[in-house]
Coordinates of C-alpha atoms and ligand atoms in Angstrom, one line a residue:
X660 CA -59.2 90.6 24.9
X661 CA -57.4 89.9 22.0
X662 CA -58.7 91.9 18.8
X663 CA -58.2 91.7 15.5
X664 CA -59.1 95.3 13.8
X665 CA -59.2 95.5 10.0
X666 CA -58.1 98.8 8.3
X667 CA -56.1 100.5 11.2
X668 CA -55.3 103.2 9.1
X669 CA -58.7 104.5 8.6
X670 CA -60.0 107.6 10.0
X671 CA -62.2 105.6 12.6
X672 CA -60.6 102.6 12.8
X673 CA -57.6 104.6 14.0
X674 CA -59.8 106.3 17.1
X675 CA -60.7 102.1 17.7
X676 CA -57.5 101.3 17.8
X677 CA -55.9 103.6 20.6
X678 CA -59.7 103.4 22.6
X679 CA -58.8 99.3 22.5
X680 CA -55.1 99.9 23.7
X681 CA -56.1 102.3 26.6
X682 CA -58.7 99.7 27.6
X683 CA -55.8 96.8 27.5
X684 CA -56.8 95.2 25.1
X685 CA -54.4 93.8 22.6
X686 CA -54.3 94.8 18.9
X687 CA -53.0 92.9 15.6
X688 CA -54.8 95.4 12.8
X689 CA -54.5 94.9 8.9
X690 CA -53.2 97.7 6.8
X691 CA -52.5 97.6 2.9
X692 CA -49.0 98.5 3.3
X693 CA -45.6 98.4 5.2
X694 CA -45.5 102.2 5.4
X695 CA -48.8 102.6 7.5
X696 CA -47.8 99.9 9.9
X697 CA -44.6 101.7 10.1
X698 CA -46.7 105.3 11.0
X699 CA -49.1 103.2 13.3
X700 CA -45.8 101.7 15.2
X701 CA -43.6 104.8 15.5
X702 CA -47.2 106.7 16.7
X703 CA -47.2 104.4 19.5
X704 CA -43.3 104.1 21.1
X705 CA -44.7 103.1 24.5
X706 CA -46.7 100.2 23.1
X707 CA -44.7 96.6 22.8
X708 CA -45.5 94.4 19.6
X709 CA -46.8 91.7 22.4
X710 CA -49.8 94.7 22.2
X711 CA -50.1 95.7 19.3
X712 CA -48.9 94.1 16.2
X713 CA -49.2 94.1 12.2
X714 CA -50.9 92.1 9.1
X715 CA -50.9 93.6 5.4
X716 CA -54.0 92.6 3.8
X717 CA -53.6 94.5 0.7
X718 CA -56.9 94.1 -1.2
X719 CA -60.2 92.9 0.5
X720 CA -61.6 92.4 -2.3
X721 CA -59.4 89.0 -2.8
X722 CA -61.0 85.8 -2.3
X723 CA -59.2 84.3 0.8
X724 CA -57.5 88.0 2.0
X725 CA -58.0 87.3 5.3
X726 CA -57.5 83.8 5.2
X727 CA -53.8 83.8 6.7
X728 CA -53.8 87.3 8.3
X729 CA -56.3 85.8 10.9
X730 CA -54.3 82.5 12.0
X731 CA -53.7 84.3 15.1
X732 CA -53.2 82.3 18.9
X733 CA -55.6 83.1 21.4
X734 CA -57.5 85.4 18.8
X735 CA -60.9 86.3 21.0
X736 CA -62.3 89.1 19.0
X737 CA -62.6 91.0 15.4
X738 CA -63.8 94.7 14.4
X739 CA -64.1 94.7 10.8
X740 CA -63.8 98.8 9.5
X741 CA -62.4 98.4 6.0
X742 CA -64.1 99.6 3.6
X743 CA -63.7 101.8 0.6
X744 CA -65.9 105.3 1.5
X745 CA -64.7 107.7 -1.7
X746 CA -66.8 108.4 -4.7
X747 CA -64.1 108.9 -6.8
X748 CA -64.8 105.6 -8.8
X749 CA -64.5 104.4 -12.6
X750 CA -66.1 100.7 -11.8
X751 CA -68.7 100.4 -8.9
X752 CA -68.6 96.9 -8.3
X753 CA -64.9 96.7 -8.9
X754 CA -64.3 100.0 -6.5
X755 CA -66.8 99.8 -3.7
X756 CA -69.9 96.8 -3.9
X757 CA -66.5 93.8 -3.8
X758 CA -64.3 95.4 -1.3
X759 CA -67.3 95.6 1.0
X760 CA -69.3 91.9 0.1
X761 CA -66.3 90.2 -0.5
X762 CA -64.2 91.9 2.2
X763 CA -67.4 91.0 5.0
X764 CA -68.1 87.6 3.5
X765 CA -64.4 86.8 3.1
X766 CA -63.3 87.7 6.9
X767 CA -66.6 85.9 8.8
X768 CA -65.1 82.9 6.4
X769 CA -62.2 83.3 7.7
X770 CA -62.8 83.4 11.1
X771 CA -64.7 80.3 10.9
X772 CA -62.0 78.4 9.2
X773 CA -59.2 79.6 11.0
X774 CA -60.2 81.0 14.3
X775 CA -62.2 79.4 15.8
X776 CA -61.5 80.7 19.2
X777 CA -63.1 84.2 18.3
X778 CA -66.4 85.2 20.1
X779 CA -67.3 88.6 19.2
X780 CA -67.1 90.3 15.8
X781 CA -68.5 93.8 15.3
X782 CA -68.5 95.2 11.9
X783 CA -68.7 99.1 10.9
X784 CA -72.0 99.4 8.6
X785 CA -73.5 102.5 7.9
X786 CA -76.7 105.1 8.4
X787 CA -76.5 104.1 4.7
X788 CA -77.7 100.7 5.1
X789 CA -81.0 102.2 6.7
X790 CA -81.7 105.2 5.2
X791 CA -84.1 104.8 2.4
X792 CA -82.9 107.1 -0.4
X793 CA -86.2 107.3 -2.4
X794 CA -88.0 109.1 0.6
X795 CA -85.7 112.3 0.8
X796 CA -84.6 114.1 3.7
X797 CA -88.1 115.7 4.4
X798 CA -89.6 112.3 5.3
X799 CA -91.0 113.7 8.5
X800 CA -93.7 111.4 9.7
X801 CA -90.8 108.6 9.8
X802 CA -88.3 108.1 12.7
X803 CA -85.6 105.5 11.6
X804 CA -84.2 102.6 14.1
X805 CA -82.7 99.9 13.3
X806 CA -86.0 98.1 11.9
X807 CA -84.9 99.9 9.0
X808 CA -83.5 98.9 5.7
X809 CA -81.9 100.6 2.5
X810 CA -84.5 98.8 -0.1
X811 CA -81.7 100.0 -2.9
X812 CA -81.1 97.5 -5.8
X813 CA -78.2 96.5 -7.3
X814 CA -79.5 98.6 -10.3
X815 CA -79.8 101.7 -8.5
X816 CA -76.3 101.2 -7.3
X817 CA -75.2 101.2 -10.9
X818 CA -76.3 104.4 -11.3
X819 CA -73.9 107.1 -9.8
X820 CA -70.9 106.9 -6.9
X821 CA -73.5 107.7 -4.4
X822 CA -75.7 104.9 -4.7
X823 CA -72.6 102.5 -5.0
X824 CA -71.8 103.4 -1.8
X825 CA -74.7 103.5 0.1
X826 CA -75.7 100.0 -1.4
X827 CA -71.9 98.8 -0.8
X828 CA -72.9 99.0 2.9
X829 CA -76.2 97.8 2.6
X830 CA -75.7 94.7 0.7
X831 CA -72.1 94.0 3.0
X832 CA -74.5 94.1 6.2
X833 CA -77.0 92.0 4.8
X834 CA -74.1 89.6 3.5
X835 CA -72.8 89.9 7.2
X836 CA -76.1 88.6 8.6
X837 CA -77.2 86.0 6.6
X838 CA -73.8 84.8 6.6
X839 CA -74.8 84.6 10.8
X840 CA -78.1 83.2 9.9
X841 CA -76.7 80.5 7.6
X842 CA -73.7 79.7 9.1
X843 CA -74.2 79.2 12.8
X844 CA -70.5 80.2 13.6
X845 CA -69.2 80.2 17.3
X846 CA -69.3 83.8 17.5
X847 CA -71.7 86.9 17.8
X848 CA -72.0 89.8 15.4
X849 CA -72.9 93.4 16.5
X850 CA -73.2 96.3 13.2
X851 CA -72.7 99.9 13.6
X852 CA -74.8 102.3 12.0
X853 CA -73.5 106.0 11.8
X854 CA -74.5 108.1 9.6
X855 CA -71.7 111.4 8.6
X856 CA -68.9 110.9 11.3
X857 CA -66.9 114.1 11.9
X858 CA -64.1 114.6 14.7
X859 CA -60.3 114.8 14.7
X860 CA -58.1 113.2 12.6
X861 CA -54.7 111.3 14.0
X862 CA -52.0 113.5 12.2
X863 CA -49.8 110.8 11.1
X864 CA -51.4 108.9 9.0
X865 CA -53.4 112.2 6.8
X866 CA -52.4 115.0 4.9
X867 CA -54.6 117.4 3.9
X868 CA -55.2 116.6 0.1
X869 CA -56.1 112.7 1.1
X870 CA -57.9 113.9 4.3
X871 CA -61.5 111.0 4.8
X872 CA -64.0 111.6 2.8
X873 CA -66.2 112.8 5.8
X874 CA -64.2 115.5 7.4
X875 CA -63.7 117.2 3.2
X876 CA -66.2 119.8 3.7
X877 CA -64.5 121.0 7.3
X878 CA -61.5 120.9 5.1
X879 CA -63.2 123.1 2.2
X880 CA -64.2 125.7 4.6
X881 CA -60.4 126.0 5.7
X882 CA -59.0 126.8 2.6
X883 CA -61.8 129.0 1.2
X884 CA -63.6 127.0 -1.3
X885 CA -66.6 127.2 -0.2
X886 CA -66.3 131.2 0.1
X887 CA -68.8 131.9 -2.2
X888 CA -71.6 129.6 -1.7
X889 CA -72.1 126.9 0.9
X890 CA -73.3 123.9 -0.7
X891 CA -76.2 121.4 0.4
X892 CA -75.1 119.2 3.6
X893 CA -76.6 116.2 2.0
X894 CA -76.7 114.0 5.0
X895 CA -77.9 116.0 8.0
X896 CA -77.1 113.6 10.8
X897 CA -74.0 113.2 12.1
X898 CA -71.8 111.6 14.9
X899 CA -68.1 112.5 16.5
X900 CA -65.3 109.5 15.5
X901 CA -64.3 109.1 18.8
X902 CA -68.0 107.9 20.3
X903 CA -68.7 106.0 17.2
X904 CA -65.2 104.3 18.2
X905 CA -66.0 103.6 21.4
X906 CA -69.1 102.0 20.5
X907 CA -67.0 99.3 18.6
X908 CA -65.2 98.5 21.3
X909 CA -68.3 98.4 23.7
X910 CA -70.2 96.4 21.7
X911 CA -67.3 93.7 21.7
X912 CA -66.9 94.0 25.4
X913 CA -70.6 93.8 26.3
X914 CA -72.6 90.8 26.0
X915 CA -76.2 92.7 25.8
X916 CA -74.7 94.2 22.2
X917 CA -74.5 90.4 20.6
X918 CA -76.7 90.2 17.8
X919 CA -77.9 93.5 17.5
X920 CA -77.7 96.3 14.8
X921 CA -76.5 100.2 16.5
X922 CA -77.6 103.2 15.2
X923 CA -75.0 105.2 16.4
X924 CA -76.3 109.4 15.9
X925 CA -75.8 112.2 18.3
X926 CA -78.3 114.6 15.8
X927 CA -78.6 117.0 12.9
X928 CA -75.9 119.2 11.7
X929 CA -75.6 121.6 8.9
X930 CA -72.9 123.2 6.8
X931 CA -73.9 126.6 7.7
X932 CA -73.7 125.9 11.5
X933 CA -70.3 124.1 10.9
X934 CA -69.2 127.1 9.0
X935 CA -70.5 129.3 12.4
X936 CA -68.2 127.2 15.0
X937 CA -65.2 127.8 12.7
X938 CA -66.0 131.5 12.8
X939 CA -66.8 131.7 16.3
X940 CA -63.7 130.2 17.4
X941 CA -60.8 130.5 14.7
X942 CA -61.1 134.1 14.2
X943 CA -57.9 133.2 11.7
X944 CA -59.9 131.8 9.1
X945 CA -62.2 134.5 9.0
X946 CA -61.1 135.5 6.0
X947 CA -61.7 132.3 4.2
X948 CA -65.1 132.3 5.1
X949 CA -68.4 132.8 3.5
X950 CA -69.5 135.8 5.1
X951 CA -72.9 135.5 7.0
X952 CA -74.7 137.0 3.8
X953 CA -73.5 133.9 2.0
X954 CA -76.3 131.6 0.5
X955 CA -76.6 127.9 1.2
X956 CA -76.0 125.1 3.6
X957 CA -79.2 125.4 5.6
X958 CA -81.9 122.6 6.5
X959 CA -84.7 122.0 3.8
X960 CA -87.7 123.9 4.2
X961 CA -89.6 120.5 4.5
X962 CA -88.1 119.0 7.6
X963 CA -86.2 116.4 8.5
X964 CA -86.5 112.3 9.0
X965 CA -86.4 111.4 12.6
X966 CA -83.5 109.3 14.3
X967 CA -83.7 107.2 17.2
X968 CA -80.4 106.7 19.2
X969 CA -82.4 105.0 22.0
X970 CA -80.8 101.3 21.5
X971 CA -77.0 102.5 21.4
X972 CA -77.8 105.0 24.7
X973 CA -79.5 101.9 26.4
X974 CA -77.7 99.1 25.9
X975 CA -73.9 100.8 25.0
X976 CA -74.5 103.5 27.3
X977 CA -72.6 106.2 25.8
X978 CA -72.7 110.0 26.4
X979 CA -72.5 111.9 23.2
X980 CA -69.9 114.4 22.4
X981 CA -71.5 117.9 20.4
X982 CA -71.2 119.0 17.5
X983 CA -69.0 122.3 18.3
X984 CA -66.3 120.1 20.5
X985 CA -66.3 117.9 17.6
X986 CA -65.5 120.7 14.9
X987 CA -63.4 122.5 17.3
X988 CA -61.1 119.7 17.9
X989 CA -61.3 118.7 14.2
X990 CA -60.1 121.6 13.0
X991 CA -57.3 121.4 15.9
X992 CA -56.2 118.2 14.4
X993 CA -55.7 119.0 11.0
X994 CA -53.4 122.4 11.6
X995 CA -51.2 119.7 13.4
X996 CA -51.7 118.0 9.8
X997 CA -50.8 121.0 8.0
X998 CA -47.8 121.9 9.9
Ligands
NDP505 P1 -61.3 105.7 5.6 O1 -61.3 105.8 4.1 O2 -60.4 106.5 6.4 O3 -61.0 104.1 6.0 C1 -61.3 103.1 5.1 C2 -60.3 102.0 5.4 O4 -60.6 100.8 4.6 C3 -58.9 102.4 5.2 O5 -58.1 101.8 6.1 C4 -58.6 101.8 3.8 O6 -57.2 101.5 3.5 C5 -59.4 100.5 3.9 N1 -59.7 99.9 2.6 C6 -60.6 100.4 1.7 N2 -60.6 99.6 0.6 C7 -59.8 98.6 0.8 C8 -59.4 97.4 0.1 N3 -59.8 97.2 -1.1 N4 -58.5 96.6 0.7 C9 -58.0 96.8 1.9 N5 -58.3 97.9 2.7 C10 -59.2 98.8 2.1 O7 -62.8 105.9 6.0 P2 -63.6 105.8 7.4 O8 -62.7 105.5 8.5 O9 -64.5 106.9 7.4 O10 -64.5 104.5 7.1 C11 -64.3 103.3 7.9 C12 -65.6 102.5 7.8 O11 -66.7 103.3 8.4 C13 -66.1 102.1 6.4 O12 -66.6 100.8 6.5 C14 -67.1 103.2 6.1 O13 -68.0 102.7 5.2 C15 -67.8 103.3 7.5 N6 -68.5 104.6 7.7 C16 -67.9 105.8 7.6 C17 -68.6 107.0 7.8 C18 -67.9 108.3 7.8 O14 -68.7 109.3 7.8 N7 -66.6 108.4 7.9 C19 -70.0 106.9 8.0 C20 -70.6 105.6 8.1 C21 -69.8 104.5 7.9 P3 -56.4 102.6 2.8 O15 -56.6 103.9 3.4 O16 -55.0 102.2 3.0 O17 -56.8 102.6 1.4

């Protein structure tokens, strides 16, 4: 098919766009800049522009930014990633709630006015657009699917970077639908869920300072900041980039995935185990370690939420990847970063 893949530089947009090229498909993705098309081209010297070629979209958040990047012949398909995931905000609806409404709205509007052609579009949502943040982690009796929504208000998502982001994705996937519902356009919509993604990194496009926001704490344990005391994991369900990736693809290749929302989780994680792969099998960073003594980065006392993956095993059919490969080839990636 022919895809069109917003933010091609991102972490897991990246991992979309070489899973698309090994499955033929052709690519035209969106980057803010010159320079990462540049990194994105020169990554990929046996790929010809016919397969894989360049728009610069430089700010979502601008009525119309798609508007032109889309005109594309024979245009069949569209995986909308971009998004801003950072807390490191001064304005939250200037920073993440526009970039993510405006940047869903404004690309489905977009498609309908300008390609018409295009039959599929899949858009990377979040575990934040289910999870329901008033109800903690230790919310045991509940198992959430994809009958779930965030309830968050545009007032809670006022109140700090976290709730900005979490109600960023929530209120872009609702925009999403009912944009769908409304609408009527020619094509399907599938929405991935995952909660905390982890895996490797594509080295030419990170350094180590502006590494994801996902993959930081891997990152902290590597270079001895969290020595002392491993802090609260937070989020305790995670999946690896490259099944999360796949998952975008198959959900614009399969026909049983139109329409549907995909809660995309292999399980639970903690810090404190991540910290125990590193141990186990980079015997070089022992020293930046928290030794096993170390307090912190455990499960609650209270439990854990349930999670059911059963849609996304069913109907994408995907195998996933643990949680040591994951970390292990993680940590791979970014000493190639480093070097
Ligand atoms: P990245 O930060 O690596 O990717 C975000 C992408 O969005 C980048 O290409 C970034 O471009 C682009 N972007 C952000 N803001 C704008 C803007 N205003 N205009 C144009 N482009 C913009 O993060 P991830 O790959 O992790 O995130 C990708 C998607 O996955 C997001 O929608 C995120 O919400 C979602 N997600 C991620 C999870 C995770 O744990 N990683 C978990 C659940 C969902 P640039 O880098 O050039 O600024």
């Amino acid at each position: 098919m022919k895809v069109f893949l917003s933010g091609g530089s991102g972490f897991i947009a990246a991992h979309v766009l070489d899973i698309l090229l090994e499955r033929g498909h052709t690519v035209i993705t969106s980057v803010r800049s010159q320079s990462k098309a540049d990194a994105i081209r020169k990554a990929h010297p046996s790929v010809d522009s016919s397969k894989l070629d360049f728009r610069i979209v430089e700010d979502i958040a601008q009525e119309g930014a798609f508007d032109e990047a889309i005109k594309i012949d024979g245009l069949e398909a569209v995986i909308h990633t971009a998004s801003p995931f950072h807390f490191n905000i001064t304005d939250t609806k200037k920073d993440l709630l526009d970039p993510a409404v405006i940047g869903t709205t404004g690309i489905l509007k977009a498609i309908k006015k300008n390609a018409p052609g295009v039959k599929r579009v899949v858009i990377t949502s979040s575990f934040a657009s289910i999870v329901d943040g008033d109800k903690g982690n230790s919310w045991t009796e509940h198992t959430y699917t994809e009958a779930d929504w965030n309830p968050i208000t545009l007032e809670q998502a006022l109140e700090n970077p976290s709730n900005g982001y979490r109600a960023s994705k929530t209120f872009a996937e609702k925009a999403a639908w009912e944009f769908l519902e409304k609408e009527k356009p020619n094509f399907t919509l599938s929405t991935m869920c995952p909660p905390l993604v982890l895996g490797p990194v594509v080295h030419y496009l990170n350094t180590l300072d502006a590494l994801n926001t996902s993959n930081q704490r891997i990152r902290n344990f590597m270079t001895g900041a969290w020595k002392d005391e491993i802090p609260y994991t937070g989020i305790f369900i995670w999946v690896d980039v490259r099944d999360i990736a796949l998952c975008h693809v198959l959900a614009m290749e399969k026909e049983e995935a139109a329409n549907k929302r995909f809660f995309v989780v292999e399980g639970k994680f903690s810090n404190r185990e991540i910290c125990e792969v590193i141990r186990k099998n980079f015997p070089e960073y022992g020293d930046r370690l928290p030794g096993k003594e170390v307090k912190g980065g455990g499960y609650d006392e209270g439990g854990l939420f349930g999670w059911d993956n059963s849609r996304t095993k069913t109907v994408l059919g995907v195998e996933f990847r643990g949680l040591e490969e994951s970390i292990v080839d993680l940590v791979k990636s970014l000493k190639e970063v480093e070097k």
